[in-house]
Tab-separated table of C-alpha atoms and ligand atoms in Angstrom:
chain	number	residue	atom	x	y	z
N	1	UNK	CA	99.505	201.234	-69.475
N	2	UNK	CA	97.431	203.140	-66.825
N	3	UNK	CA	99.451	206.026	-65.982
N	4	UNK	CA	99.296	210.218	-65.346
N	5	UNK	CA	102.485	210.300	-67.380
N	6	UNK	CA	101.616	208.618	-70.869
N	7	UNK	CA	104.445	210.527	-72.670
N	8	UNK	CA	107.289	208.609	-70.281
N	9	UNK	CA	106.543	205.470	-72.368
N	10	UNK	CA	106.832	207.179	-76.308
N	11	UNK	CA	110.475	207.160	-76.457
N	12	UNK	CA	111.052	203.834	-75.587
N	13	UNK	CA	108.311	202.455	-77.514
N	14	UNK	CA	110.013	203.716	-80.744
N	15	UNK	CA	113.398	202.642	-80.479
N	16	UNK	CA	115.146	199.039	-80.452
N	17	UNK	CA	113.440	195.693	-79.842
N	18	UNK	CA	110.433	196.312	-78.366
N	19	UNK	CA	110.239	199.612	-81.083
N	20	UNK	CA	110.679	196.998	-83.726
N	21	UNK	CA	108.022	194.633	-82.078
N	22	UNK	CA	105.408	197.503	-82.308
N	23	UNK	CA	105.887	198.338	-85.648
N	24	UNK	CA	105.412	194.819	-86.618
N	25	UNK	CA	102.138	194.472	-84.547
N	26	UNK	CA	103.649	191.857	-82.529
N	27	UNK	CA	102.781	193.552	-79.625
N	28	UNK	CA	100.228	196.628	-78.969
N	29	UNK	CA	100.518	198.853	-76.404
N	30	UNK	CA	97.693	201.223	-75.609
N	31	UNK	CA	98.582	204.237	-73.217
N	32	UNK	CA	95.604	205.333	-71.019
N	33	UNK	CA	96.126	208.689	-69.451
N	34	UNK	CA	94.491	208.318	-65.868
N	35	UNK	CA	93.977	212.411	-65.959
N	36	UNK	CA	91.437	211.992	-68.893
N	37	UNK	CA	89.195	210.258	-66.107
N	38	UNK	CA	89.659	212.947	-63.334
N	39	UNK	CA	86.615	214.844	-62.579
N	40	UNK	CA	86.476	218.577	-61.904
N	41	UNK	CA	88.260	221.910	-63.016
N	42	UNK	CA	91.651	220.859	-61.398
N	43	UNK	CA	91.454	217.284	-62.983
N	44	UNK	CA	93.213	215.968	-59.670
N	45	UNK	CA	94.446	212.481	-59.414
N	46	UNK	CA	95.597	212.362	-55.903
N	47	UNK	CA	94.324	213.184	-52.249
N	48	UNK	CA	95.429	213.740	-48.743
N	49	UNK	CA	95.751	210.306	-46.836
N	50	UNK	CA	93.007	209.519	-44.062
N	51	UNK	CA	94.702	209.728	-40.817
N	52	UNK	CA	97.217	212.440	-41.511
N	53	UNK	CA	100.628	212.262	-42.485
N	54	UNK	CA	103.021	213.289	-45.365
N	55	UNK	CA	102.355	212.699	-49.045
N	56	UNK	CA	99.314	212.176	-51.242
N	57	UNK	CA	97.715	209.076	-52.217
N	58	UNK	CA	96.201	208.365	-55.695
N	59	UNK	CA	92.662	208.642	-55.512
N	60	UNK	CA	90.504	205.694	-56.714
N	61	UNK	CA	87.743	207.055	-59.127
N	62	UNK	CA	89.917	208.132	-61.763
N	63	UNK	CA	92.246	204.708	-61.911
N	64	UNK	CA	88.955	202.625	-61.474
N	65	UNK	CA	87.005	204.384	-64.754
N	66	UNK	CA	90.599	204.368	-66.718
N	67	UNK	CA	90.561	200.870	-66.105
N	68	UNK	CA	87.151	200.590	-66.949
N	69	UNK	CA	87.602	202.030	-70.179
N	70	UNK	CA	89.987	199.360	-71.479
N	71	UNK	CA	88.670	197.219	-73.969
N	72	UNK	CA	89.292	193.867	-72.184
N	73	UNK	CA	90.712	190.680	-73.839
N	74	UNK	CA	89.285	187.212	-72.286
N	75	UNK	CA	92.567	186.295	-70.792
N	76	UNK	CA	93.767	189.653	-69.364
N	77	UNK	CA	95.294	190.308	-66.216
N	78	UNK	CA	95.844	193.908	-64.205
N	79	UNK	CA	99.150	194.398	-62.886
N	80	UNK	CA	100.313	197.084	-59.993
N	81	UNK	CA	103.740	198.047	-59.881
N	82	UNK	CA	104.896	198.744	-55.920
N	83	UNK	CA	107.476	198.208	-53.663
N	84	UNK	CA	105.158	195.789	-52.008
N	85	UNK	CA	104.718	193.433	-54.641
N	86	UNK	CA	106.345	189.831	-54.934
N	87	UNK	CA	109.917	190.516	-56.720
N	88	UNK	CA	109.680	190.365	-60.474
N	89	UNK	CA	111.902	187.761	-62.209
N	90	UNK	CA	112.501	185.803	-65.323
N	91	UNK	CA	110.128	182.862	-64.417
N	92	UNK	CA	107.449	185.696	-63.625
N	93	UNK	CA	108.413	187.176	-67.104
N	94	UNK	CA	107.568	183.680	-68.737
N	95	UNK	CA	104.446	183.480	-66.934
N	96	UNK	CA	103.246	186.896	-67.685
N	97	UNK	CA	103.931	186.131	-71.462
N	98	UNK	CA	101.367	183.611	-71.605
N	99	UNK	CA	98.354	186.007	-71.086
N	100	UNK	CA	96.735	187.696	-74.199
N	101	UNK	CA	96.719	191.134	-72.321
N	102	UNK	CA	98.578	192.571	-69.613
N	103	UNK	CA	97.253	196.100	-67.943
N	104	UNK	CA	99.663	197.948	-65.961
N	105	UNK	CA	98.525	200.407	-63.196
N	106	UNK	CA	101.341	202.771	-62.939
N	107	UNK	CA	101.118	204.512	-59.465
N	108	UNK	CA	102.755	207.663	-58.330
N	109	UNK	CA	102.950	209.790	-55.097
N	110	UNK	CA	102.738	207.282	-51.734
N	111	UNK	CA	100.452	204.973	-53.777
N	112	UNK	CA	97.120	203.809	-54.410
N	113	UNK	CA	93.958	203.732	-52.513
N	114	UNK	CA	93.970	200.255	-50.626
N	115	UNK	CA	90.630	199.856	-52.231
N	116	UNK	CA	91.840	199.907	-55.807
N	117	UNK	CA	94.279	197.091	-54.833
N	118	UNK	CA	91.506	194.800	-53.478
N	119	UNK	CA	88.876	195.502	-56.174
N	120	UNK	CA	91.105	195.653	-59.452
N	121	UNK	CA	94.525	194.273	-58.937
N	122	UNK	CA	95.205	190.682	-59.960
N	123	UNK	CA	98.887	190.517	-59.124
N	124	UNK	CA	101.349	193.000	-57.391
N	125	UNK	CA	104.886	193.242	-58.770
N	126	UNK	CA	108.054	194.694	-57.295
N	127	UNK	CA	111.297	195.269	-59.735
N	128	UNK	CA	113.315	195.035	-56.883
N	129	UNK	CA	113.855	196.755	-53.255
N	130	UNK	CA	114.782	200.459	-53.976
N	131	UNK	CA	112.318	203.011	-53.984
N	132	UNK	CA	111.614	204.937	-57.585
N	133	UNK	CA	109.405	208.088	-58.094
N	134	UNK	CA	106.543	206.123	-59.905
N	135	UNK	CA	105.305	202.880	-61.340
N	136	UNK	CA	106.139	204.080	-64.804
N	137	UNK	CA	109.669	202.876	-65.190
N	138	UNK	CA	108.728	199.515	-63.453
N	139	UNK	CA	106.053	199.024	-65.895
N	140	UNK	CA	108.702	199.390	-68.906
N	141	UNK	CA	111.225	196.957	-67.015
N	142	UNK	CA	108.253	194.294	-67.070
N	143	UNK	CA	106.785	195.091	-70.627
N	144	UNK	CA	110.541	194.803	-71.990
N	145	UNK	CA	111.100	191.642	-70.292
N	146	UNK	CA	108.039	189.910	-71.315
N	147	UNK	CA	107.914	191.299	-74.983
N	148	UNK	CA	110.794	189.898	-75.890
N	149	UNK	CA	109.505	186.173	-74.864
N	150	UNK	CA	106.948	186.628	-77.449
N	151	UNK	CA	107.709	184.598	-80.593
N	152	UNK	CA	109.262	186.969	-83.372
N	153	UNK	CA	109.953	189.737	-81.094
N	154	UNK	CA	113.986	188.903	-81.069
N	155	UNK	CA	113.958	188.187	-84.990
N	156	UNK	CA	114.926	184.817	-84.677
N	157	UNK	CA	118.468	186.031	-84.845
N	158	UNK	CA	118.920	184.723	-81.297
N	159	UNK	CA	116.726	182.794	-79.175
N	160	UNK	CA	116.045	183.905	-75.520
N	161	UNK	CA	116.690	180.244	-74.295
N	162	UNK	CA	120.497	181.070	-74.693
N	163	UNK	CA	120.234	183.997	-72.333
N	164	UNK	CA	121.312	184.481	-68.842
N	165	UNK	CA	118.733	183.164	-66.269
N	166	UNK	CA	117.002	180.797	-68.701
N	167	UNK	CA	118.946	178.233	-67.074
N	168	UNK	CA	119.240	180.364	-63.867
N	169	UNK	CA	123.157	180.727	-64.757
N	170	UNK	CA	124.907	183.911	-64.979
N	171	UNK	CA	126.447	184.381	-68.586
N	172	UNK	CA	130.050	183.323	-69.848
N	173	UNK	CA	132.238	186.281	-70.883
N	174	UNK	CA	131.849	187.298	-74.320
N	175	UNK	CA	134.750	188.696	-76.711
N	176	UNK	CA	135.033	189.995	-80.121
N	177	UNK	CA	137.748	191.777	-82.212
N	178	UNK	CA	140.367	192.959	-81.865
N	179	UNK	CA	142.035	189.801	-80.596
N	180	UNK	CA	144.518	191.930	-78.559
N	181	UNK	CA	142.903	195.073	-76.676
N	182	UNK	CA	144.919	197.161	-74.122
N	183	UNK	CA	147.363	194.134	-74.148
N	184	UNK	CA	144.694	191.598	-72.983
N	185	UNK	CA	143.993	188.600	-75.354
N	186	UNK	CA	140.984	186.738	-76.413
N	187	UNK	CA	141.099	183.469	-74.568
N	188	UNK	CA	143.051	181.021	-76.774
N	189	UNK	CA	140.418	178.137	-76.765
N	190	UNK	CA	137.985	180.677	-78.621
N	191	UNK	CA	140.402	180.696	-81.416
N	192	UNK	CA	140.703	177.057	-81.581
N	193	UNK	CA	137.937	175.961	-83.537
N	194	UNK	CA	137.156	173.245	-81.089
N	195	UNK	CA	133.402	173.558	-80.873
N	196	UNK	CA	133.369	170.992	-77.803
N	197	UNK	CA	136.095	172.553	-75.995
N	198	UNK	CA	134.505	175.980	-76.313
N	199	UNK	CA	131.231	174.620	-74.954
N	200	UNK	CA	132.932	173.438	-71.985
N	201	UNK	CA	134.807	176.488	-71.244
N	202	UNK	CA	131.800	178.622	-71.438
N	203	UNK	CA	129.588	176.340	-69.445
N	204	UNK	CA	132.120	176.010	-66.879
N	205	UNK	CA	133.013	180.120	-66.999
N	206	UNK	CA	129.093	180.626	-66.510
N	207	UNK	CA	129.276	178.297	-63.364
N	208	UNK	CA	132.339	180.033	-61.983
N	209	UNK	CA	130.774	183.314	-62.246
N	210	UNK	CA	127.611	182.299	-60.670
N	211	UNK	CA	129.611	180.369	-57.876
N	212	UNK	CA	131.548	183.762	-57.486
N	213	UNK	CA	129.081	186.223	-57.635
N	214	UNK	CA	125.441	184.953	-57.011
N	215	UNK	CA	125.865	181.544	-55.313
N	216	UNK	CA	121.925	181.772	-54.437
N	217	UNK	CA	121.214	181.341	-58.154
N	218	UNK	CA	122.819	177.688	-58.153
N	219	UNK	CA	120.120	176.475	-55.900
N	220	UNK	CA	117.540	176.834	-58.228
N	221	UNK	CA	119.750	176.455	-61.218
N	222	UNK	CA	119.280	173.605	-63.920
N	223	UNK	CA	122.384	171.432	-63.674
N	224	UNK	CA	122.908	168.512	-65.782
N	225	UNK	CA	125.922	165.831	-64.048
N	226	UNK	CA	128.466	167.512	-66.619
N	227	UNK	CA	127.836	171.187	-64.601
N	228	UNK	CA	128.128	169.275	-61.381
N	229	UNK	CA	131.518	167.926	-62.385
N	230	UNK	CA	132.323	171.227	-63.356
N	231	UNK	CA	131.690	172.579	-60.116
N	232	UNK	CA	133.382	169.963	-57.853
N	233	UNK	CA	136.453	171.316	-60.138
N	234	UNK	CA	135.667	174.933	-59.505
N	235	UNK	CA	135.001	174.603	-55.802
N	236	UNK	CA	138.418	172.934	-55.309
N	237	UNK	CA	139.983	175.955	-57.120
N	238	UNK	CA	138.460	178.494	-55.040
A	301	4GX	N1	109.025	198.246	-57.713
A	301	4GX	N2	107.775	202.319	-56.941
A	301	4GX	C1	105.227	203.063	-57.455
A	301	4GX	C2	104.027	204.431	-56.127
A	301	4GX	C3	102.951	203.184	-55.417
A	301	4GX	C4	103.229	202.862	-54.054
A	301	4GX	C5	102.502	201.818	-53.907
A	301	4GX	C6	101.384	201.819	-55.884
A	301	4GX	C7	101.535	201.545	-54.567
A	301	4GX	C8	108.567	200.292	-57.342
A	301	4GX	C9	109.694	199.212	-57.393
A	301	4GX	C10	108.557	201.479	-56.705
A	301	4GX	C11	107.637	203.413	-56.015
A	301	4GX	C12	106.832	202.535	-57.885
A	301	4GX	C13	106.335	203.787	-55.229
A	301	4GX	N3	102.143	202.760	-56.180
A	301	4GX	N4	107.599	199.747	-57.643
A	301	4GX	N5	105.063	204.045	-56.460
A	301	4GX	N6	110.584	199.426	-57.022
A	301	4GX	O1	109.931	201.570	-56.147
A	301	4GX	O2	107.667	198.580	-58.494
């Protein structure tokens, strides 16, 4: 992580799934403070934009030197987080998980000098169409999504293949105890013990949710002929 705020990553890296993966040595995260590579008494990492205008731009030299200081793996990719990048999604997370090393450049201010983009950046990603105050949260989002695809990180308790989005559909509704909560019952099929009926109900609910909330996802989803039959019934009920 190349950043002027390495402290922003520390708490997230100590807790939960990612924290455990780091402790077990399944992922190794190296925080590089760009400011350590800034020259001059003020260690400044930004400057005024040529051509005028509001805001500041990250000056190229400190980022360049920070990147040069990284011990690069043979198969290593430099990723810049920015609203101008291609939108990050689960297929991109799988692609990134195939690299031995990901180097995230986290920008602040109005962005980075264009020559850093041209000279150093292999892939530019956005986490969505909204503006954050810096690339750090975005890098953590991508890092988290990629890390949980690394074998062993989820601890075998559950496979990430069962997740929402791995087949391109939204997840079916989940229930746990108690059987009645605020007057609402758990659907009786889930108590039936009929595993085939439960499987069909869940698949149908996943398709229904996707149809209702994210019909755009259905075009790219991996659907079986059974799914197509369920969809015909669901569309009739709309
Ligand atoms: N998905 N931001 C980055 C500064 C910046 C701008 C251009 C490099 C180039 C964002 C997002 C996002 C705000 C992070 C601007 N750095 N990044 N920052 N949404 O909004 O990725």
